[in-house]
């Protein structure tokens, strides 16, 4: 073999080896270490809603979330592994619908506050006025790169509170992945989604005391999607009873049937 031919074969071999390595790396999904799997299920009751057939996918999403998102403690909160696992374990419940669901691509950081935090918004309202009074928030989802959460309220969701700030804020992220509409994540066919969501949104706007859904959902289609996603995970039996069509729509989208699972909280 001439030295020139040997060199060109070697040069060709390098990209092939790189390609094979990348293919192998992509084919084997990230897996949670065994100890973490037990912690995930002990910390996050909602993890029990994932059926056996989707459990491997779920755990791979949790692992990928923890390794790719940066967690930042605010107001003195020190973020530990259990906190990372909890936020990832709740957020990944929204990502079971297909093999290559994107992992909240816009989110680079998760900011955790110990409890509700004060935010001063300086965008003008519809009258052009700026209200610089600080507002108390338990969570925010930015269209830029971050989700902000109150840890106290994350823990309340684990204990069965109707509010689940992780589900709510990450549902906003799914919504924002589709820049052409509000209240709808990306999907192939919007026909059924639009019909059911519009009808239920208008119904919530008419109700003064809705039985299951937080009236805050009547603020906008985006907030409605956040609120119904929270109810789907925190109050599934009631949601199915009072809003059967809406429940079925979300069950189809999220690939979960939480109302059919044993109740997570005895008092709920
Ligand atoms: Zn919201």
PDB file of C-alpha atoms and ligand atoms in Angstrom:
ATOM      1  CA  UNK A   1       0.000   0.000   0.000  1.00  0.00           C
ATOM      2  CA  UNK A   2       1.413   3.373  -0.914  1.00  0.00           C
ATOM      3  CA  UNK A   3       1.943   5.754   2.009  1.00  0.00           C
ATOM      4  CA  UNK A   4      -0.484   8.195   0.379  1.00  0.00           C
ATOM      5  CA  UNK A   5      -3.291   5.617   0.189  1.00  0.00           C
ATOM      6  CA  UNK A   6      -2.658   4.540   3.795  1.00  0.00           C
ATOM      7  CA  UNK A   7      -2.916   8.133   4.934  1.00  0.00           C
ATOM      8  CA  UNK A   8      -6.142   8.775   3.054  1.00  0.00           C
ATOM      9  CA  UNK A   9      -7.684   5.585   4.501  1.00  0.00           C
ATOM     10  CA  UNK A  10      -6.672   6.736   7.949  1.00  0.00           C
ATOM     11  CA  UNK A  11      -8.255  10.137   7.382  1.00  0.00           C
ATOM     12  CA  UNK A  12     -11.462   8.443   6.264  1.00  0.00           C
ATOM     13  CA  UNK A  13     -11.416   6.125   9.281  1.00  0.00           C
ATOM     14  CA  UNK A  14     -11.411   8.993  11.772  1.00  0.00           C
ATOM     15  CA  UNK A  15     -14.816  10.467  10.806  1.00  0.00           C
ATOM     16  CA  UNK A  16     -16.308   6.954  10.547  1.00  0.00           C
ATOM     17  CA  UNK A  17     -15.128   6.121  14.074  1.00  0.00           C
ATOM     18  CA  UNK A  18     -16.550   9.431  15.317  1.00  0.00           C
ATOM     19  CA  UNK A  19     -19.855   8.757  13.577  1.00  0.00           C
ATOM     20  CA  UNK A  20     -20.104   5.265  15.061  1.00  0.00           C
ATOM     21  CA  UNK A  21     -19.340   6.570  18.531  1.00  0.00           C
ATOM     22  CA  UNK A  22     -21.979   9.264  18.205  1.00  0.00           C
ATOM     23  CA  UNK A  23     -24.519   6.768  16.902  1.00  0.00           C
ATOM     24  CA  UNK A  24     -23.790   4.465  19.835  1.00  0.00           C
ATOM     25  CA  UNK A  25     -24.002   7.297  22.308  1.00  0.00           C
ATOM     26  CA  UNK A  26     -27.368   8.386  20.937  1.00  0.00           C
ATOM     27  CA  UNK A  27     -28.771   4.874  20.757  1.00  0.00           C
ATOM     28  CA  UNK A  28     -28.227   4.112  24.447  1.00  0.00           C
ATOM     29  CA  UNK A  29     -30.476   6.479  26.365  1.00  0.00           C
ATOM     30  CA  UNK A  30     -29.131   8.000  29.569  1.00  0.00           C
ATOM     31  CA  UNK A  31     -30.166   6.005  32.608  1.00  0.00           C
ATOM     32  CA  UNK A  32     -30.657   6.977  36.191  1.00  0.00           C
ATOM     33  CA  UNK A  33     -28.264   5.270  38.599  1.00  0.00           C
ATOM     34  CA  UNK A  34     -30.105   2.672  40.712  1.00  0.00           C
ATOM     35  CA  UNK A  35     -29.938   4.659  43.941  1.00  0.00           C
ATOM     36  CA  UNK A  36     -31.453   7.683  42.207  1.00  0.00           C
ATOM     37  CA  UNK A  37     -34.366   5.674  40.845  1.00  0.00           C
ATOM     38  CA  UNK A  38     -35.430   4.688  44.377  1.00  0.00           C
ATOM     39  CA  UNK A  39     -35.033   8.314  45.522  1.00  0.00           C
ATOM     40  CA  UNK A  40     -37.089   9.594  42.614  1.00  0.00           C
ATOM     41  CA  UNK A  41     -39.997   7.306  43.466  1.00  0.00           C
ATOM     42  CA  UNK A  42     -39.698   8.050  47.180  1.00  0.00           C
ATOM     43  CA  UNK A  43     -39.607  11.839  46.640  1.00  0.00           C
ATOM     44  CA  UNK A  44     -42.111  12.298  43.792  1.00  0.00           C
ATOM     45  CA  UNK A  45     -45.450  10.505  44.277  1.00  0.00           C
ATOM     46  CA  UNK A  46     -46.516  11.536  40.747  1.00  0.00           C
ATOM     47  CA  UNK A  47     -43.777   9.272  39.313  1.00  0.00           C
ATOM     48  CA  UNK A  48     -46.091   6.350  40.131  1.00  0.00           C
ATOM     49  CA  UNK A  49     -48.444   7.580  37.375  1.00  0.00           C
ATOM     50  CA  UNK A  50     -45.975   6.494  34.702  1.00  0.00           C
ATOM     51  CA  UNK A  51     -46.930   3.043  33.362  1.00  0.00           C
ATOM     52  CA  UNK A  52     -44.265   0.319  33.201  1.00  0.00           C
ATOM     53  CA  UNK A  53     -44.033   0.615  29.403  1.00  0.00           C
ATOM     54  CA  UNK A  54     -42.949   4.263  29.653  1.00  0.00           C
ATOM     55  CA  UNK A  55     -40.802   4.034  32.765  1.00  0.00           C
ATOM     56  CA  UNK A  56     -37.481   3.709  30.966  1.00  0.00           C
ATOM     57  CA  UNK A  57     -38.287   6.711  28.784  1.00  0.00           C
ATOM     58  CA  UNK A  58     -39.377   8.686  31.844  1.00  0.00           C
ATOM     59  CA  UNK A  59     -36.224   7.951  33.806  1.00  0.00           C
ATOM     60  CA  UNK A  60     -34.046   8.800  30.796  1.00  0.00           C
ATOM     61  CA  UNK A  61     -35.797  12.193  30.547  1.00  0.00           C
ATOM     62  CA  UNK A  62     -35.272  12.815  34.282  1.00  0.00           C
ATOM     63  CA  UNK A  63     -31.584  11.985  33.966  1.00  0.00           C
ATOM     64  CA  UNK A  64     -31.182  14.186  30.876  1.00  0.00           C
ATOM     65  CA  UNK A  65     -32.969  17.086  32.586  1.00  0.00           C
ATOM     66  CA  UNK A  66     -30.669  16.900  35.616  1.00  0.00           C
ATOM     67  CA  UNK A  67     -27.524  16.704  33.518  1.00  0.00           C
ATOM     68  CA  UNK A  68     -28.454  19.430  30.992  1.00  0.00           C
ATOM     69  CA  UNK A  69     -30.215  22.109  33.053  1.00  0.00           C
ATOM     70  CA  UNK A  70     -28.408  24.377  35.464  1.00  0.00           C
ATOM     71  CA  UNK A  71     -29.985  24.746  38.901  1.00  0.00           C
ATOM     72  CA  UNK A  72     -29.424  27.996  40.766  1.00  0.00           C
ATOM     73  CA  UNK A  73     -30.406  28.577  44.388  1.00  0.00           C
ATOM     74  CA  UNK A  74     -31.667  32.104  45.138  1.00  0.00           C
ATOM     75  CA  UNK A  75     -32.143  34.055  48.393  1.00  0.00           C
ATOM     76  CA  UNK A  76     -29.724  31.750  50.187  1.00  0.00           C
ATOM     77  CA  UNK A  77     -31.292  28.431  49.124  1.00  0.00           C
ATOM     78  CA  UNK A  78     -28.699  25.682  48.675  1.00  0.00           C
ATOM     79  CA  UNK A  79     -29.899  23.345  45.918  1.00  0.00           C
ATOM     80  CA  UNK A  80     -29.265  19.679  46.676  1.00  0.00           C
ATOM     81  CA  UNK A  81     -29.642  16.504  44.603  1.00  0.00           C
ATOM     82  CA  UNK A  82     -33.107  15.761  45.987  1.00  0.00           C
ATOM     83  CA  UNK A  83     -34.326  19.176  44.810  1.00  0.00           C
ATOM     84  CA  UNK A  84     -32.873  18.593  41.326  1.00  0.00           C
ATOM     85  CA  UNK A  85     -34.421  15.136  41.209  1.00  0.00           C
ATOM     86  CA  UNK A  86     -37.820  16.457  42.312  1.00  0.00           C
ATOM     87  CA  UNK A  87     -38.023  19.271  39.761  1.00  0.00           C
ATOM     88  CA  UNK A  88     -36.750  16.986  36.984  1.00  0.00           C
ATOM     89  CA  UNK A  89     -39.127  14.208  38.095  1.00  0.00           C
ATOM     90  CA  UNK A  90     -42.163  16.502  37.827  1.00  0.00           C
ATOM     91  CA  UNK A  91     -41.117  18.289  34.624  1.00  0.00           C
ATOM     92  CA  UNK A  92     -40.335  15.016  32.824  1.00  0.00           C
ATOM     93  CA  UNK A  93     -43.957  13.871  33.300  1.00  0.00           C
ATOM     94  CA  UNK A  94     -44.774  16.313  30.505  1.00  0.00           C
ATOM     95  CA  UNK A  95     -42.325  14.685  28.074  1.00  0.00           C
ATOM     96  CA  UNK A  96     -43.555  11.117  27.616  1.00  0.00           C
ATOM     97  CA  UNK A  97     -45.438  11.569  24.365  1.00  0.00           C
ATOM     98  CA  UNK A  98     -42.830  10.352  21.910  1.00  0.00           C
ATOM     99  CA  UNK A  99     -39.342   8.983  21.540  1.00  0.00           C
ATOM    100  CA  UNK A 100     -37.701  12.240  20.615  1.00  0.00           C
ATOM    101  CA  UNK A 101     -39.687  14.787  22.589  1.00  0.00           C
ATOM    102  CA  UNK A 102     -37.441  17.814  23.027  1.00  0.00           C
ATOM    103  CA  UNK A 103     -36.285  18.505  26.561  1.00  0.00           C
ATOM    104  CA  UNK A 104     -37.611  22.068  27.028  1.00  0.00           C
ATOM    105  CA  UNK A 105     -34.962  23.356  24.597  1.00  0.00           C
ATOM    106  CA  UNK A 106     -35.255  27.027  25.576  1.00  0.00           C
ATOM    107  CA  UNK A 107     -34.684  26.377  29.294  1.00  0.00           C
ATOM    108  CA  UNK A 108     -31.070  26.610  30.364  1.00  0.00           C
ATOM    109  CA  UNK A 109     -31.558  27.365  34.059  1.00  0.00           C
ATOM    110  CA  UNK A 110     -33.979  26.541  36.844  1.00  0.00           C
ATOM    111  CA  UNK A 111     -33.911  29.150  39.609  1.00  0.00           C
ATOM    112  CA  UNK A 112     -35.146  27.953  42.989  1.00  0.00           C
ATOM    113  CA  UNK A 113     -36.283  30.345  45.725  1.00  0.00           C
ATOM    114  CA  UNK A 114     -36.979  29.044  49.256  1.00  0.00           C
ATOM    115  CA  UNK A 115     -40.594  30.311  49.096  1.00  0.00           C
ATOM    116  CA  UNK A 116     -42.727  32.809  47.178  1.00  0.00           C
ATOM    117  CA  UNK A 117     -40.612  35.651  45.831  1.00  0.00           C
ATOM    118  CA  UNK A 118     -41.196  39.286  44.955  1.00  0.00           C
ATOM    119  CA  UNK A 119     -40.930  40.351  41.344  1.00  0.00           C
ATOM    120  CA  UNK A 120     -40.993  43.855  39.945  1.00  0.00           C
ATOM    121  CA  UNK A 121     -42.176  43.914  36.334  1.00  0.00           C
ATOM    122  CA  UNK A 122     -41.392  47.014  34.396  1.00  0.00           C
ATOM    123  CA  UNK A 123     -43.255  46.261  31.154  1.00  0.00           C
ATOM    124  CA  UNK A 124     -46.054  48.770  30.498  1.00  0.00           C
ATOM    125  CA  UNK A 125     -49.603  47.425  30.717  1.00  0.00           C
ATOM    126  CA  UNK A 126     -52.250  47.848  28.005  1.00  0.00           C
ATOM    127  CA  UNK A 127     -52.680  51.515  29.009  1.00  0.00           C
ATOM    128  CA  UNK A 128     -48.935  52.144  28.749  1.00  0.00           C
ATOM    129  CA  UNK A 129     -48.576  52.468  32.526  1.00  0.00           C
ATOM    130  CA  UNK A 130     -45.762  50.846  34.457  1.00  0.00           C
ATOM    131  CA  UNK A 131     -46.689  49.478  37.870  1.00  0.00           C
ATOM    132  CA  UNK A 132     -43.479  49.138  39.811  1.00  0.00           C
ATOM    133  CA  UNK A 133     -45.069  47.645  42.926  1.00  0.00           C
ATOM    134  CA  UNK A 134     -43.445  44.251  43.499  1.00  0.00           C
ATOM    135  CA  UNK A 135     -45.746  41.251  43.009  1.00  0.00           C
ATOM    136  CA  UNK A 136     -45.458  37.978  44.935  1.00  0.00           C
ATOM    137  CA  UNK A 137     -44.994  34.958  42.673  1.00  0.00           C
ATOM    138  CA  UNK A 138     -44.576  31.227  43.252  1.00  0.00           C
ATOM    139  CA  UNK A 139     -43.260  30.575  39.749  1.00  0.00           C
ATOM    140  CA  UNK A 140     -42.384  32.178  36.451  1.00  0.00           C
ATOM    141  CA  UNK A 141     -41.581  30.826  33.019  1.00  0.00           C
ATOM    142  CA  UNK A 142     -39.530  33.119  30.848  1.00  0.00           C
ATOM    143  CA  UNK A 143     -39.640  32.953  27.099  1.00  0.00           C
ATOM    144  CA  UNK A 144     -35.894  33.496  27.278  1.00  0.00           C
ATOM    145  CA  UNK A 145     -34.021  30.803  29.084  1.00  0.00           C
ATOM    146  CA  UNK A 146     -35.259  30.186  32.593  1.00  0.00           C
ATOM    147  CA  UNK A 147     -37.962  28.839  34.849  1.00  0.00           C
ATOM    148  CA  UNK A 148     -38.216  30.222  38.389  1.00  0.00           C
ATOM    149  CA  UNK A 149     -39.851  28.217  41.190  1.00  0.00           C
ATOM    150  CA  UNK A 150     -40.661  28.545  44.874  1.00  0.00           C
ATOM    151  CA  UNK A 151     -39.341  25.395  46.557  1.00  0.00           C
ATOM    152  CA  UNK A 152     -41.982  25.592  49.296  1.00  0.00           C
ATOM    153  CA  UNK A 153     -44.656  25.373  46.600  1.00  0.00           C
ATOM    154  CA  UNK A 154     -42.876  22.522  44.804  1.00  0.00           C
ATOM    155  CA  UNK A 155     -43.043  20.582  48.074  1.00  0.00           C
ATOM    156  CA  UNK A 156     -46.735  21.455  48.489  1.00  0.00           C
ATOM    157  CA  UNK A 157     -47.396  19.831  45.088  1.00  0.00           C
ATOM    158  CA  UNK A 158     -45.639  16.664  46.275  1.00  0.00           C
ATOM    159  CA  UNK A 159     -47.944  16.638  49.311  1.00  0.00           C
ATOM    160  CA  UNK A 160     -51.072  16.841  47.131  1.00  0.00           C
ATOM    161  CA  UNK A 161     -51.827  20.557  46.854  1.00  0.00           C
ATOM    162  CA  UNK A 162     -54.050  21.476  43.904  1.00  0.00           C
ATOM    163  CA  UNK A 163     -51.313  23.830  42.690  1.00  0.00           C
ATOM    164  CA  UNK A 164     -48.335  22.258  40.962  1.00  0.00           C
ATOM    165  CA  UNK A 165     -45.995  25.074  40.040  1.00  0.00           C
ATOM    166  CA  UNK A 166     -43.523  22.819  38.196  1.00  0.00           C
ATOM    167  CA  UNK A 167     -46.220  21.393  35.908  1.00  0.00           C
ATOM    168  CA  UNK A 168     -47.672  24.880  35.386  1.00  0.00           C
ATOM    169  CA  UNK A 169     -44.442  26.637  34.435  1.00  0.00           C
ATOM    170  CA  UNK A 170     -43.127  23.828  32.241  1.00  0.00           C
ATOM    171  CA  UNK A 171     -46.504  23.610  30.465  1.00  0.00           C
ATOM    172  CA  UNK A 172     -45.827  27.261  29.543  1.00  0.00           C
ATOM    173  CA  UNK A 173     -42.510  26.140  28.086  1.00  0.00           C
ATOM    174  CA  UNK A 174     -44.261  23.524  25.927  1.00  0.00           C
ATOM    175  CA  UNK A 175     -46.726  26.210  24.820  1.00  0.00           C
ATOM    176  CA  UNK A 176     -43.868  28.572  23.906  1.00  0.00           C
ATOM    177  CA  UNK A 177     -42.286  25.925  21.682  1.00  0.00           C
ATOM    178  CA  UNK A 178     -45.058  26.756  19.243  1.00  0.00           C
ATOM    179  CA  UNK A 179     -44.698  30.495  18.560  1.00  0.00           C
ATOM    180  CA  UNK A 180     -47.808  30.667  16.354  1.00  0.00           C
ATOM    181  CA  UNK A 181     -50.426  30.046  19.015  1.00  0.00           C
ATOM    182  CA  UNK A 182     -51.105  30.427  22.707  1.00  0.00           C
ATOM    183  CA  UNK A 183     -52.386  27.548  24.811  1.00  0.00           C
ATOM    184  CA  UNK A 184     -51.241  24.798  22.443  1.00  0.00           C
ATOM    185  CA  UNK A 185     -47.922  22.943  22.366  1.00  0.00           C
ATOM    186  CA  UNK A 186     -46.535  21.782  19.002  1.00  0.00           C
ATOM    187  CA  UNK A 187     -48.564  18.936  17.460  1.00  0.00           C
ATOM    188  CA  UNK A 188     -49.372  17.588  14.008  1.00  0.00           C
ATOM    189  CA  UNK A 189     -53.111  18.303  13.992  1.00  0.00           C
ATOM    190  CA  UNK A 190     -54.739  21.017  16.084  1.00  0.00           C
ATOM    191  CA  UNK A 191     -58.363  20.367  15.121  1.00  0.00           C
ATOM    192  CA  UNK A 192     -59.499  18.450  18.172  1.00  0.00           C
ATOM    193  CA  UNK A 193     -57.225  20.372  20.543  1.00  0.00           C
ATOM    194  CA  UNK A 194     -58.628  23.736  19.432  1.00  0.00           C
ATOM    195  CA  UNK A 195     -62.247  22.617  19.657  1.00  0.00           C
ATOM    196  CA  UNK A 196     -62.039  21.106  23.143  1.00  0.00           C
ATOM    197  CA  UNK A 197     -59.730  23.735  24.640  1.00  0.00           C
ATOM    198  CA  UNK A 198     -61.753  26.651  23.255  1.00  0.00           C
ATOM    199  CA  UNK A 199     -65.032  25.213  24.568  1.00  0.00           C
ATOM    200  CA  UNK A 200     -63.581  24.513  28.012  1.00  0.00           C
ATOM    201  CA  UNK A 201     -61.811  27.875  28.176  1.00  0.00           C
ATOM    202  CA  UNK A 202     -65.058  29.714  27.498  1.00  0.00           C
ATOM    203  CA  UNK A 203     -66.802  27.513  30.057  1.00  0.00           C
ATOM    204  CA  UNK A 204     -64.251  28.482  32.721  1.00  0.00           C
ATOM    205  CA  UNK A 205     -64.656  32.149  31.834  1.00  0.00           C
ATOM    206  CA  UNK A 206     -68.441  31.848  32.441  1.00  0.00           C
ATOM    207  CA  UNK A 207     -68.079  29.956  35.741  1.00  0.00           C
ATOM    208  CA  UNK A 208     -67.749  31.992  38.886  1.00  0.00           C
ATOM    209  CA  UNK A 209     -66.941  28.970  41.044  1.00  0.00           C
ATOM    210  CA  UNK A 210     -65.559  26.201  38.872  1.00  0.00           C
ATOM    211  CA  UNK A 211     -65.527  22.810  40.620  1.00  0.00           C
ATOM    212  CA  UNK A 212     -61.978  21.733  39.691  1.00  0.00           C
ATOM    213  CA  UNK A 213     -60.102  24.304  37.651  1.00  0.00           C
ATOM    214  CA  UNK A 214     -58.382  27.303  39.166  1.00  0.00           C
ATOM    215  CA  UNK A 215     -60.231  30.447  37.956  1.00  0.00           C
ATOM    216  CA  UNK A 216     -56.795  31.892  37.124  1.00  0.00           C
ATOM    217  CA  UNK A 217     -56.978  29.721  33.997  1.00  0.00           C
ATOM    218  CA  UNK A 218     -59.571  32.137  32.598  1.00  0.00           C
ATOM    219  CA  UNK A 219     -56.883  34.853  32.278  1.00  0.00           C
ATOM    220  CA  UNK A 220     -55.627  33.678  28.888  1.00  0.00           C
ATOM    221  CA  UNK A 221     -55.381  30.503  26.752  1.00  0.00           C
ATOM    222  CA  UNK A 222     -51.766  30.116  27.938  1.00  0.00           C
ATOM    223  CA  UNK A 223     -52.749  30.211  31.613  1.00  0.00           C
ATOM    224  CA  UNK A 224     -55.621  27.854  30.826  1.00  0.00           C
ATOM    225  CA  UNK A 225     -53.203  25.245  29.453  1.00  0.00           C
ATOM    226  CA  UNK A 226     -51.036  25.636  32.585  1.00  0.00           C
ATOM    227  CA  UNK A 227     -54.012  25.314  34.943  1.00  0.00           C
ATOM    228  CA  UNK A 228     -55.601  22.297  33.205  1.00  0.00           C
ATOM    229  CA  UNK A 229     -52.220  20.527  33.153  1.00  0.00           C
ATOM    230  CA  UNK A 230     -51.915  21.054  36.921  1.00  0.00           C
ATOM    231  CA  UNK A 231     -55.433  19.668  37.480  1.00  0.00           C
ATOM    232  CA  UNK A 232     -54.612  16.682  35.256  1.00  0.00           C
ATOM    233  CA  UNK A 233     -51.814  15.640  37.627  1.00  0.00           C
ATOM    234  CA  UNK A 234     -53.112  16.923  40.985  1.00  0.00           C
ATOM    235  CA  UNK A 235     -56.893  16.366  40.651  1.00  0.00           C
ATOM    236  CA  UNK A 236     -57.266  13.778  37.865  1.00  0.00           C
ATOM    237  CA  UNK A 237     -60.396  11.995  39.122  1.00  0.00           C
ATOM    238  CA  UNK A 238     -62.279  15.278  39.581  1.00  0.00           C
ATOM    239  CA  UNK A 239     -61.055  16.573  36.229  1.00  0.00           C
ATOM    240  CA  UNK A 240     -62.283  13.425  34.468  1.00  0.00           C
ATOM    241  CA  UNK A 241     -65.627  13.621  36.277  1.00  0.00           C
ATOM    242  CA  UNK A 242     -66.329  17.287  35.491  1.00  0.00           C
ATOM    243  CA  UNK A 243     -64.419  17.733  32.220  1.00  0.00           C
ATOM    244  CA  UNK A 244     -64.336  14.311  30.556  1.00  0.00           C
ATOM    245  CA  UNK A 245     -63.424  15.578  27.087  1.00  0.00           C
ATOM    246  CA  UNK A 246     -60.668  17.803  28.400  1.00  0.00           C
ATOM    247  CA  UNK A 247     -59.299  14.962  30.515  1.00  0.00           C
ATOM    248  CA  UNK A 248     -59.257  12.619  27.489  1.00  0.00           C
ATOM    249  CA  UNK A 249     -57.492  15.254  25.383  1.00  0.00           C
ATOM    250  CA  UNK A 250     -54.740  15.708  27.964  1.00  0.00           C
ATOM    251  CA  UNK A 251     -54.455  11.949  28.569  1.00  0.00           C
ATOM    252  CA  UNK A 252     -53.872  11.491  24.833  1.00  0.00           C
ATOM    253  CA  UNK A 253     -51.330  14.293  24.682  1.00  0.00           C
ATOM    254  CA  UNK A 254     -49.360  13.409  27.829  1.00  0.00           C
ATOM    255  CA  UNK A 255     -49.769   9.606  27.285  1.00  0.00           C
ATOM    256  CA  UNK A 256     -50.821   9.154  30.893  1.00  0.00           C
ATOM    257  CA  UNK A 257     -54.079   8.172  32.607  1.00  0.00           C
ATOM    258  CA  UNK A 258     -53.667   9.416  36.203  1.00  0.00           C
ATOM    259  CA  UNK A 259     -57.375   9.064  37.053  1.00  0.00           C
ATOM    260  CA  UNK A 260     -57.091   5.302  36.480  1.00  0.00           C
ATOM    261  CA  UNK A 261     -54.114   4.953  38.843  1.00  0.00           C
ATOM    262  CA  UNK A 262     -54.507   4.397  42.598  1.00  0.00           C
ATOM    263  CA  UNK A 263     -54.941   7.793  44.338  1.00  0.00           C
ATOM    264  CA  UNK A 264     -51.628   9.389  45.286  1.00  0.00           C
ATOM    265  CA  UNK A 265     -52.973  11.247  48.316  1.00  0.00           C
ATOM    266  CA  UNK A 266     -55.625   9.775  50.568  1.00  0.00           C
ATOM    267  CA  UNK A 267     -57.148  13.157  51.470  1.00  0.00           C
ATOM    268  CA  UNK A 268     -57.283  14.441  47.858  1.00  0.00           C
TER     269      UNK A 268
HETATM  270 ZN1  LIG B   1     -48.841  30.893  34.305  1.00  0.00          ZN
END
